Amino acid sequence: MPIEPASLAERVLKGERRAIARLITLLENRDPAAQEPLAQLYSHAGRAWLIGVTGPPGAGKSSLVDVLVTTMRRDGLTVGVVAVDPSSPFSGGAILGDRIRMKSHAADSGVFIRSMSSRGHLGGLALATKAACRVLDAAGFDVIVVETVGVGQSEVEIAQSADTTLLVMPPNLGDGIQAIKAGIMEVPDLFVINKADLPGAQAAANEIRSALALEPPGDWDPPVLLAQSTAPSLEASQLSEVWQAIRRHREFLESSGELARRRAQTLREEVIQDVTGRLLDLIRREADSPLFDSVTQDLQARRMVPQEAADRLLERLAACLHREEVRK
Ligand SMILES: Nc1nc2c(ncn2[C@@H]2O[C@H](COP(=O)(O)OP(=O)(O)OP(=O)(O)O)[C@@H](O)[C@H]2O)c(=O)[nH]1
Ligand SMILES: [Mg+2]
C-alpha cells in the first residue's frame, strides 16, 4: 500500500524508514505532493549536523563515508547519508570488505543511506538534495552526510551548504591543486588525501598546505589529513583523526558564532535559488509563448534591438508576477 502524502510528515517524524524513502522519492521526482509534507517538517529540522563530502570521481568519498559512519555509530550517533549520483553506489562496492561493512549498516536502524540521481535535475538538484537532507534531519538523525562529486556547480553548492565540508582527493591531485591555487574553489573546512597507501600522498598533502599558506589567515585553519579508507581496521586507517577534526570544526563553529552566520547565509541562498529557478521557468515559458513570436520576428527582421525585446519580456514578466503566477 503506498503511503498517503497526508500522513507522510507525521510518519517521517516517527522515523519510519518507508515514509522517509517515499518522501525523498517524491522530492527526487519533483512531485508537487512533496511540498506539503516538506513544509510540515521544516520546523522540526535544523538539529542535525550536516557534513558535505565532495571531491573528484573515484577519490574514495563513499569508502571514507562508509568508515566514518562506523566511527559515528561507535560514538552513539545516528546517521543519514545522501549520495548524489554516485557512479560507484554504496551497495555495490568492488571490495569484499566494503560489502561487509555496508551490510552491517544496512541492518542498522541508526543509519539511513540513500542515493539520488542528478539526471533530469536541471538546476533543481541542489534544492532536491537539501530537501532530502531536511527530511532526514526532521526524522531525527544526529548527523547527515551528503556526498557529491565535486564537478558541477550544483554539486559544489550542495557541499557548501553543509556545516562542515570535506574535500576528498586522491594522491595524484591533477587539476584539484590548480583549482585551489587559482582560488576558484571555496576552501573546504577539511582536506582529506585519501588512498594514503598509494605513493605521493604526503607530497600531495604538503602541496595543499603550501597552497593554503597563500590564503589570507582565517579563524579556522583547514587541516590537511591523510586517510586510507580501505584499511582493514579503523585504527590503522587514520579515519578517527578525520572524525576528530570534524568534531573540532563543529566546536569551532558553535563557540565562534560562525554556525548561526553560516546557516543564515545558507537559508538566504536557498530562497534566492528557489526564486531564481521559478523566475527562469517563467522567463522561458513567456519567451517561448506565441505571444512573443511577433517580437522574435521583429528581432529577426532587425526592426527591434534585443534590449528592447528584453524590456518587452520584462513587462510581460511583471504582469505575470502581478497575477501571482510564480507562487506555488
Ligand atoms: N588503495 C586505496 N583504494 C581506495 C581507498 N579508498 C577507496 N579506494 C578505492 O577507490 C575506488 C573508488 O572508491 P569510492 O569510495 O567508490 O570513490 P567515490 O569517490 O565515492 O567514487 P564516486 O562516487 O564514483 O565518485 C574503489 O575501488 C575503492 O575501493 C584507499 O584508501 N586506498
Ligand atoms: Mg561515491
CSV table of C-alpha atoms and ligand atoms in Angstrom, one decimal:
chain,number,residue,atom,x,y,z
A,1,MET,CA,0.0,0.0,0.0
A,2,PRO,CA,1.5,3.4,-0.9
A,3,ILE,CA,1.7,5.8,1.9
A,4,GLU,CA,-0.8,8.7,1.7
A,5,PRO,CA,1.1,12.0,1.3
A,6,ALA,CA,-1.1,13.5,4.0
A,7,SER,CA,0.4,11.2,6.6
A,8,LEU,CA,4.0,11.4,5.3
A,9,ALA,CA,5.3,14.1,7.6
A,10,GLU,CA,3.8,12.5,10.7
A,11,ARG,CA,5.4,9.2,9.8
A,12,VAL,CA,8.8,10.7,8.9
A,13,LEU,CA,8.8,12.4,12.4
A,14,LYS,CA,8.3,9.0,13.9
A,15,GLY,CA,11.4,7.9,12.0
A,16,GLU,CA,9.5,5.4,9.7
A,17,ARG,CA,12.0,4.4,7.1
A,18,ARG,CA,9.5,3.7,4.4
A,19,ALA,CA,8.0,7.1,4.8
A,20,ILE,CA,11.4,8.8,4.6
A,21,ALA,CA,12.2,6.9,1.5
A,22,ARG,CA,8.9,7.7,-0.1
A,23,LEU,CA,9.2,11.4,0.6
A,24,ILE,CA,12.7,11.5,-0.8
A,25,THR,CA,11.5,9.8,-4.0
A,26,LEU,CA,8.7,12.4,-4.4
A,27,LEU,CA,11.4,15.1,-4.0
A,28,GLU,CA,13.6,13.4,-6.5
A,29,ASN,CA,10.8,13.3,-9.0
A,30,ARG,CA,9.9,16.9,-8.2
A,31,ASP,CA,6.4,15.7,-7.4
A,32,PRO,CA,4.3,18.6,-6.0
A,33,ALA,CA,2.9,16.1,-3.4
A,34,ALA,CA,6.2,16.5,-1.6
A,35,GLN,CA,5.7,20.2,-0.8
A,36,GLU,CA,3.1,19.9,1.9
A,37,PRO,CA,4.9,17.3,4.0
A,38,LEU,CA,8.2,19.1,3.5
A,39,ALA,CA,6.6,22.3,4.8
A,40,GLN,CA,5.2,20.4,7.8
A,41,LEU,CA,8.7,19.1,8.6
A,42,TYR,CA,10.5,22.4,8.4
A,43,SER,CA,10.1,23.4,12.0
A,44,HIS,CA,11.4,20.1,13.1
A,45,ALA,CA,14.6,20.3,11.2
A,46,GLY,CA,17.8,22.2,12.0
A,47,ARG,CA,19.1,20.0,14.7
A,48,ALA,CA,21.3,17.6,12.7
A,49,TRP,CA,25.0,18.2,11.9
A,50,LEU,CA,25.3,18.5,8.1
A,51,ILE,CA,28.6,17.2,6.7
A,52,GLY,CA,29.3,17.7,3.0
A,53,VAL,CA,31.8,15.3,1.3
A,54,THR,CA,32.9,16.3,-2.1
A,55,GLY,CA,35.8,15.5,-4.4
A,56,PRO,CA,36.7,14.1,-7.9
A,57,PRO,CA,35.1,10.9,-9.1
A,58,GLY,CA,36.6,7.8,-7.6
A,59,ALA,CA,38.6,9.7,-4.9
A,60,GLY,CA,37.1,7.3,-2.3
A,61,LYS,CA,34.4,9.5,-1.0
A,62,SER,CA,31.9,6.7,-0.4
A,63,SER,CA,34.6,4.5,1.1
A,64,LEU,CA,35.5,7.3,3.5
A,65,VAL,CA,31.9,8.0,4.4
A,66,ASP,CA,31.4,4.3,5.0
A,67,VAL,CA,34.1,4.1,7.6
A,68,LEU,CA,33.1,7.4,9.1
A,69,VAL,CA,29.6,6.1,9.6
A,70,THR,CA,31.0,3.2,11.6
A,71,THR,CA,33.0,5.7,13.7
A,72,MET,CA,30.0,7.9,14.3
A,73,ARG,CA,27.9,4.9,15.3
A,74,ARG,CA,30.5,4.0,17.8
A,75,ASP,CA,30.0,7.4,19.3
A,76,GLY,CA,26.4,6.6,19.6
A,77,LEU,CA,25.2,9.0,16.8
A,78,THR,CA,22.6,8.1,14.2
A,79,VAL,CA,23.5,9.0,10.6
A,80,GLY,CA,21.7,9.7,7.4
A,81,VAL,CA,23.6,9.6,4.2
A,82,VAL,CA,22.6,11.2,0.8
A,83,ALA,CA,24.9,10.3,-2.1
A,84,VAL,CA,24.2,12.3,-5.3
A,85,ASP,CA,24.6,10.3,-8.4
A,86,PRO,CA,27.5,8.1,-7.3
A,87,SER,CA,28.9,6.1,-10.2
A,88,SER,CA,30.0,3.6,-7.6
A,89,PRO,CA,27.0,3.2,-5.4
A,90,PHE,CA,27.2,2.3,-1.7
A,91,SER,CA,25.6,-1.0,-2.2
A,92,GLY,CA,28.0,-2.4,-4.8
A,93,GLY,CA,31.5,-1.8,-3.6
A,94,ALA,CA,34.1,-3.8,-5.5
A,95,ILE,CA,35.9,-4.9,-2.4
A,96,LEU,CA,34.5,-7.6,-0.2
A,97,GLY,CA,35.3,-5.5,2.9
A,98,ASP,CA,33.1,-2.7,1.6
A,99,ARG,CA,30.2,-5.1,1.1
A,100,ILE,CA,30.5,-6.5,4.6
A,101,ARG,CA,30.6,-3.0,6.1
A,102,MET,CA,27.6,-1.9,4.0
A,103,LYS,CA,25.7,-5.0,5.1
A,104,SER,CA,26.2,-4.1,8.7
A,105,HIS,CA,25.0,-0.5,8.0
A,106,ALA,CA,22.0,-1.9,6.1
A,107,ALA,CA,20.8,-3.9,9.1
A,108,ASP,CA,21.4,-0.8,11.4
A,109,SER,CA,18.3,1.2,12.1
A,110,GLY,CA,20.5,4.1,13.2
A,111,VAL,CA,21.8,4.5,9.6
A,112,PHE,CA,19.8,5.5,6.5
A,113,ILE,CA,21.6,5.6,3.2
A,114,ARG,CA,20.1,7.0,0.1
A,115,SER,CA,21.4,7.7,-3.4
A,116,MET,CA,19.9,10.4,-5.5
A,117,SER,CA,20.2,10.9,-9.3
A,118,SER,CA,21.3,14.2,-10.7
A,119,ARG,CA,19.8,13.3,-14.1
A,120,GLY,CA,16.9,15.4,-15.2
A,121,HIS,CA,17.5,18.0,-12.5
A,122,LEU,CA,18.4,21.0,-14.5
A,123,GLY,CA,19.1,23.5,-11.7
A,124,GLY,CA,16.8,21.7,-9.2
A,125,LEU,CA,19.4,19.3,-7.9
A,126,ALA,CA,20.7,21.4,-5.1
A,127,LEU,CA,17.2,22.1,-3.8
A,128,ALA,CA,16.1,18.5,-4.0
A,129,THR,CA,19.2,17.3,-2.2
A,130,LYS,CA,18.9,19.9,0.5
A,131,ALA,CA,15.2,18.9,0.9
A,132,ALA,CA,16.2,15.3,1.3
A,133,CYS,CA,18.7,16.3,4.0
A,134,ARG,CA,16.0,18.2,5.7
A,135,VAL,CA,13.7,15.1,5.7
A,136,LEU,CA,16.5,13.1,7.4
A,137,ASP,CA,17.1,16.0,9.8
A,138,ALA,CA,13.4,16.1,10.8
A,139,ALA,CA,13.4,12.3,11.1
A,140,GLY,CA,15.9,12.8,13.9
A,141,PHE,CA,19.2,11.6,12.5
A,142,ASP,CA,22.1,13.3,14.5
A,143,VAL,CA,24.4,13.6,11.6
A,144,ILE,CA,23.7,13.9,7.9
A,145,VAL,CA,26.4,13.3,5.3
A,146,VAL,CA,25.9,14.4,1.8
A,147,GLU,CA,28.3,13.0,-0.8
A,148,THR,CA,28.6,14.8,-4.1
A,149,VAL,CA,31.1,14.6,-7.0
A,150,GLY,CA,32.8,17.9,-7.0
A,151,VAL,CA,32.4,18.7,-10.6
A,152,GLY,CA,29.2,20.6,-11.3
A,153,GLN,CA,28.1,23.9,-9.9
A,154,SER,CA,25.1,22.4,-8.1
A,155,GLU,CA,27.3,19.7,-6.6
A,156,VAL,CA,29.7,22.3,-5.2
A,157,GLU,CA,26.7,24.3,-4.0
A,158,ILE,CA,25.4,21.3,-2.1
A,159,ALA,CA,28.7,20.7,-0.4
A,160,GLN,CA,29.0,24.4,0.5
A,161,SER,CA,25.6,24.5,2.2
A,162,ALA,CA,26.8,21.9,4.8
A,163,ASP,CA,28.1,22.9,8.2
A,164,THR,CA,31.4,21.1,7.6
A,165,THR,CA,32.7,20.5,4.2
A,166,LEU,CA,35.3,17.8,3.4
A,167,LEU,CA,37.2,17.8,0.2
A,168,VAL,CA,38.5,14.2,-0.6
A,169,MET,CA,41.3,13.9,-3.1
A,170,PRO,CA,43.5,11.1,-4.3
A,171,PRO,CA,47.3,11.4,-4.0
A,172,ASN,CA,47.6,12.4,-7.7
A,173,LEU,CA,45.9,15.7,-7.4
A,174,GLY,CA,45.7,16.7,-11.0
A,175,ASP,CA,43.6,19.8,-11.6
A,176,GLY,CA,42.5,19.8,-8.0
A,177,ILE,CA,45.5,21.6,-6.8
A,178,GLN,CA,45.3,24.1,-9.6
A,179,ALA,CA,41.8,25.0,-8.6
A,180,ILE,CA,42.9,25.6,-5.1
A,181,LYS,CA,45.9,27.7,-6.2
A,182,ALA,CA,43.7,29.7,-8.5
A,183,GLY,CA,41.3,30.3,-5.7
A,184,ILE,CA,38.5,29.0,-7.9
A,185,MET,CA,37.3,26.7,-5.3
A,186,GLU,CA,36.0,27.9,-1.9
A,187,VAL,CA,38.3,26.5,0.7
A,188,PRO,CA,36.7,23.5,2.3
A,189,ASP,CA,36.9,23.1,6.1
A,190,LEU,CA,38.9,19.9,5.9
A,191,PHE,CA,41.1,18.3,3.3
A,192,VAL,CA,41.5,14.6,3.1
A,193,ILE,CA,44.1,13.0,0.9
A,194,ASN,CA,42.6,9.5,0.6
A,195,LYS,CA,44.4,6.4,-0.6
A,196,ALA,CA,47.3,7.2,1.6
A,197,ASP,CA,48.6,3.7,0.9
A,198,LEU,CA,49.4,4.9,-2.6
A,199,PRO,CA,52.6,6.8,-3.4
A,200,GLY,CA,52.6,10.6,-3.3
A,201,ALA,CA,50.0,11.1,-0.6
A,202,GLN,CA,52.4,13.0,1.8
A,203,ALA,CA,53.7,15.2,-1.1
A,204,ALA,CA,50.1,16.0,-2.1
A,205,ALA,CA,49.3,17.0,1.4
A,206,ASN,CA,52.3,19.3,1.5
A,207,GLU,CA,51.3,20.8,-1.8
A,208,ILE,CA,47.9,21.6,-0.5
A,209,ARG,CA,49.4,23.0,2.7
A,210,SER,CA,51.6,25.4,0.8
A,211,ALA,CA,48.7,26.5,-1.4
A,212,LEU,CA,46.7,27.2,1.7
A,213,ALA,CA,49.6,29.2,3.2
A,214,LEU,CA,48.9,31.7,0.4
A,215,GLU,CA,45.3,32.2,1.6
A,216,PRO,CA,44.6,35.1,4.0
A,217,PRO,CA,44.6,33.6,7.5
A,218,GLY,CA,41.1,32.9,8.9
A,219,ASP,CA,39.8,31.8,12.3
A,220,TRP,CA,39.8,28.2,11.2
A,221,ASP,CA,42.9,26.7,9.5
A,222,PRO,CA,41.6,23.8,7.4
A,223,PRO,CA,43.5,20.7,8.4
A,224,VAL,CA,45.0,18.5,5.7
A,225,LEU,CA,44.8,14.9,6.7
A,226,LEU,CA,45.8,11.6,5.2
A,227,ALA,CA,43.4,8.7,5.2
A,228,GLN,CA,43.2,5.1,3.9
A,229,SER,CA,39.5,4.3,3.6
A,230,THR,CA,40.0,0.7,2.6
A,231,ALA,CA,42.4,-0.1,5.5
A,232,PRO,CA,41.5,-3.4,7.2
A,233,SER,CA,41.0,-1.8,10.6
A,234,LEU,CA,39.7,1.6,11.7
A,235,GLU,CA,42.7,2.2,13.9
A,236,ALA,CA,45.1,1.7,11.1
A,237,SER,CA,43.2,3.9,8.7
A,238,GLN,CA,43.7,7.4,10.4
A,239,LEU,CA,39.9,7.8,9.9
A,240,SER,CA,39.4,8.6,13.6
A,241,GLU,CA,41.7,11.6,13.0
A,242,VAL,CA,39.3,12.8,10.3
A,243,TRP,CA,36.3,12.4,12.7
A,244,GLN,CA,38.2,14.2,15.4
A,245,ALA,CA,38.8,17.1,13.0
A,246,ILE,CA,35.2,17.2,12.0
A,247,ARG,CA,34.2,17.4,15.7
A,248,ARG,CA,36.8,20.2,16.3
A,249,HIS,CA,35.4,22.1,13.4
A,250,ARG,CA,31.9,21.8,14.9
A,251,GLU,CA,33.1,23.1,18.2
A,252,PHE,CA,34.8,26.0,16.5
A,253,LEU,CA,31.6,26.9,14.6
A,254,GLU,CA,29.5,26.7,17.7
A,255,SER,CA,31.8,28.6,20.0
A,256,SER,CA,32.6,31.4,17.5
A,257,GLY,CA,29.0,32.1,16.4
A,258,GLU,CA,30.0,31.2,12.9
A,259,LEU,CA,27.4,28.4,12.8
A,260,ALA,CA,24.5,30.7,13.1
A,261,ARG,CA,26.0,33.0,10.5
A,262,ARG,CA,26.7,30.2,8.1
A,263,ARG,CA,23.2,28.7,8.4
A,264,ALA,CA,21.5,32.1,8.0
A,265,GLN,CA,23.6,32.6,4.8
A,266,THR,CA,22.6,29.1,3.5
A,267,LEU,CA,18.9,29.7,4.1
A,268,ARG,CA,19.1,33.0,2.3
A,269,GLU,CA,20.9,31.3,-0.6
A,270,GLU,CA,18.2,28.6,-0.7
A,271,VAL,CA,15.4,31.2,-1.0
A,272,ILE,CA,17.4,33.0,-3.8
A,273,GLN,CA,17.9,29.7,-5.6
A,274,ASP,CA,14.2,28.9,-5.4
A,275,VAL,CA,13.2,32.3,-6.7
A,276,THR,CA,15.8,32.1,-9.4
A,277,GLY,CA,14.5,28.7,-10.5
A,278,ARG,CA,10.9,29.8,-10.6
A,279,LEU,CA,11.7,33.0,-12.4
A,280,LEU,CA,13.8,31.2,-15.0
A,281,ASP,CA,10.9,28.8,-15.7
A,282,LEU,CA,8.6,31.7,-16.1
A,283,ILE,CA,11.1,33.6,-18.4
A,284,ARG,CA,11.5,30.6,-20.6
A,285,ARG,CA,7.7,30.0,-20.7
A,286,GLU,CA,7.0,33.6,-21.7
A,287,ALA,CA,9.8,33.8,-24.2
A,288,ASP,CA,8.6,30.6,-25.9
A,289,SER,CA,4.9,31.6,-25.9
A,290,PRO,CA,3.2,32.5,-29.2
A,291,LEU,CA,2.6,36.0,-27.7
A,292,PHE,CA,6.3,36.6,-28.0
A,293,ASP,CA,6.5,35.4,-31.6
A,294,SER,CA,6.0,38.8,-33.2
A,295,VAL,CA,8.8,40.2,-31.0
A,296,THR,CA,11.0,37.4,-32.2
A,297,GLN,CA,10.1,38.2,-35.8
A,298,ASP,CA,10.9,41.9,-35.3
A,299,LEU,CA,14.2,40.9,-33.9
A,300,GLN,CA,15.0,38.7,-36.8
A,301,ALA,CA,14.0,41.3,-39.3
A,302,ARG,CA,16.2,43.7,-37.4
A,303,ARG,CA,13.3,46.0,-36.7
A,304,MET,CA,13.9,45.7,-33.0
A,305,VAL,CA,17.1,45.6,-30.9
A,306,PRO,CA,17.5,42.8,-28.4
A,307,GLN,CA,17.5,45.2,-25.4
A,308,GLU,CA,14.0,46.4,-26.5
A,309,ALA,CA,12.8,42.8,-26.7
A,310,ALA,CA,14.2,42.2,-23.2
A,311,ASP,CA,12.2,45.2,-22.0
A,312,ARG,CA,9.1,43.7,-23.5
A,313,LEU,CA,9.8,40.4,-21.9
A,314,LEU,CA,10.3,42.1,-18.5
A,315,GLU,CA,7.0,43.9,-18.9
A,316,ARG,CA,5.3,40.5,-19.6
A,317,LEU,CA,7.0,39.0,-16.6
A,318,ALA,CA,5.9,41.9,-14.4
A,319,ALA,CA,2.4,41.3,-15.5
A,320,CYS,CA,2.6,37.6,-14.7
A,321,LEU,CA,4.1,38.2,-11.3
A,322,HIS,CA,1.3,40.6,-10.7
A,323,ARG,CA,-1.1,37.8,-11.4
A,324,GLU,CA,0.9,35.7,-8.9
A,325,GLU,CA,1.7,33.0,-11.5
A,326,VAL,CA,5.0,32.1,-9.9
A,327,ARG,CA,3.6,31.5,-6.5
A,328,LYS,CA,3.0,27.8,-5.7
B,1,LIG,N1,44.1,1.9,-2.5
B,1,LIG,C1,43.0,2.5,-2.0
B,1,LIG,N2,41.9,2.4,-2.7
B,1,LIG,C2,40.8,3.1,-2.1
B,1,LIG,C3,40.8,3.8,-0.9
B,1,LIG,N3,39.6,4.3,-0.7
B,1,LIG,C4,38.8,3.9,-1.7
B,1,LIG,N4,39.5,3.1,-2.6
B,1,LIG,C5,39.0,2.5,-3.8
B,1,LIG,O1,38.8,3.5,-4.8
B,1,LIG,C6,37.7,3.2,-5.6
B,1,LIG,C7,36.6,4.3,-5.6
B,1,LIG,O2,36.1,4.4,-4.2
B,1,LIG,P1,34.8,5.1,-3.9
B,1,LIG,O3,34.7,5.1,-2.4
B,1,LIG,O4,33.7,4.5,-4.7
B,1,LIG,O5,35.0,6.5,-4.5
B,1,LIG,P2,34.0,7.7,-4.7
B,1,LIG,O6,34.8,9.0,-4.6
B,1,LIG,O7,32.8,7.6,-3.8
B,1,LIG,O8,33.6,7.5,-6.2
B,1,LIG,P3,32.3,8.1,-7.0
B,1,LIG,O9,31.2,8.2,-6.0
B,1,LIG,O10,32.1,7.2,-8.1
B,1,LIG,O11,32.8,9.5,-7.4
B,1,LIG,C8,37.1,1.9,-5.0
B,1,LIG,O12,37.6,0.8,-5.8
B,1,LIG,C9,37.7,1.8,-3.6
B,1,LIG,O13,37.9,0.5,-3.1
B,1,LIG,C10,42.1,3.8,-0.2
B,1,LIG,O14,42.2,4.4,0.9
B,1,LIG,N5,43.1,3.2,-0.8
B,2,MG,MG,30.8,7.5,-4.2
